């Protein structure tokens, strides 16, 4: 999912901006992942181990995206 979102930044061929910034900016989707993980756990589709793994993935992508964006985004100075 992370790679797909990153590569999706390259999809619009007409966009000439920093495509890496767009891709990295789409990675953290914590609230959606947590909602679906909780629903899966409540419906006994996910085991507690899978729920923990999804929660960890959500936390990692949420906390790593801002520093990654800061590294990738270098605004031009006037």
Short mmCIF file of C-alpha atoms in Angstrom, two decimals:
data_model
loop_
_atom_site.label_atom_id
_atom_site.label_comp_id
_atom_site.label_asym_id
_atom_site.label_seq_id
_atom_site.Cartn_x
_atom_site.Cartn_y
_atom_site.Cartn_z
CA UNK A 1 0.00 0.00 0.00
CA UNK A 2 2.83 2.39 0.81
CA UNK A 3 4.59 1.77 -2.51
CA UNK A 4 1.32 2.12 -4.43
CA UNK A 5 0.59 5.49 -2.88
CA UNK A 6 4.14 6.68 -3.53
CA UNK A 7 3.96 5.60 -7.18
CA UNK A 8 0.54 7.20 -7.57
CA UNK A 9 2.28 10.56 -7.25
CA UNK A 10 3.80 9.86 -10.68
CA UNK A 11 0.44 9.05 -12.32
CA UNK A 12 -0.63 12.51 -13.53
CA UNK A 13 1.73 13.06 -16.44
CA UNK A 14 0.60 16.69 -16.77
CA UNK A 15 1.84 17.53 -13.25
CA UNK A 16 5.37 18.87 -13.43
CA UNK A 17 5.86 19.56 -9.71
CA UNK A 18 7.66 17.42 -7.16
CA UNK A 19 5.96 14.06 -7.62
CA UNK A 20 7.84 12.49 -4.71
CA UNK A 21 6.28 15.01 -2.33
CA UNK A 22 2.81 14.11 -3.61
CA UNK A 23 3.49 10.39 -3.23
CA UNK A 24 4.93 10.65 0.29
CA UNK A 25 2.11 13.00 1.31
CA UNK A 26 -0.45 10.34 0.42
CA UNK A 27 1.13 7.62 2.58
CA UNK A 28 -0.17 8.40 6.09
CA UNK A 29 -3.82 7.39 6.28
CA UNK A 30 -3.92 6.50 9.95
CA UNK A 31 -7.55 7.13 10.77
CA UNK A 32 -8.82 4.97 7.92
CA UNK A 33 -6.47 2.11 8.76
CA UNK A 34 -7.40 2.20 12.44
CA UNK A 35 -11.12 2.25 11.69
CA UNK A 36 -10.92 -0.78 9.40
CA UNK A 37 -8.62 -2.61 11.80
CA UNK A 38 -11.04 -2.03 14.67
CA UNK A 39 -13.97 -3.19 12.54
CA UNK A 40 -12.04 -6.32 11.54
CA UNK A 41 -11.16 -7.05 15.15
CA UNK A 42 -14.75 -6.51 16.32
CA UNK A 43 -16.08 -8.81 13.58
CA UNK A 44 -13.40 -11.39 14.48
CA UNK A 45 -11.96 -11.19 10.97
CA UNK A 46 -8.59 -10.04 12.35
CA UNK A 47 -6.75 -11.66 15.20
CA UNK A 48 -5.32 -9.43 17.92
CA UNK A 49 -1.90 -9.98 16.32
CA UNK A 50 -3.08 -8.65 12.96
CA UNK A 51 -4.72 -5.71 14.71
CA UNK A 52 -1.43 -4.95 16.46
CA UNK A 53 0.48 -5.14 13.18
CA UNK A 54 -1.95 -2.77 11.45
CA UNK A 55 -1.79 -0.37 14.39
CA UNK A 56 2.02 -0.42 14.28
CA UNK A 57 1.98 0.22 10.51
CA UNK A 58 -0.38 3.15 10.99
CA UNK A 59 1.86 4.64 13.67
CA UNK A 60 5.06 4.21 11.64
CA UNK A 61 3.66 5.73 8.46
CA UNK A 62 2.00 8.57 10.36
CA UNK A 63 5.16 9.54 12.23
CA UNK A 64 7.63 9.04 9.36
CA UNK A 65 5.76 11.00 6.70
CA UNK A 66 6.36 14.53 8.09
CA UNK A 67 10.18 14.17 8.32
CA UNK A 68 10.21 12.55 4.88
CA UNK A 69 8.19 15.43 3.45
CA UNK A 70 10.55 17.92 5.06
CA UNK A 71 13.51 16.20 3.39
CA UNK A 72 11.83 16.04 -0.02
CA UNK A 73 10.24 19.47 -0.06
CA UNK A 74 12.68 22.25 -0.73
CA UNK A 75 10.81 25.42 -1.68
CA UNK A 76 12.59 27.79 -4.00
CA UNK A 77 13.76 30.95 -2.34
CA UNK A 78 12.95 34.29 -3.98
#
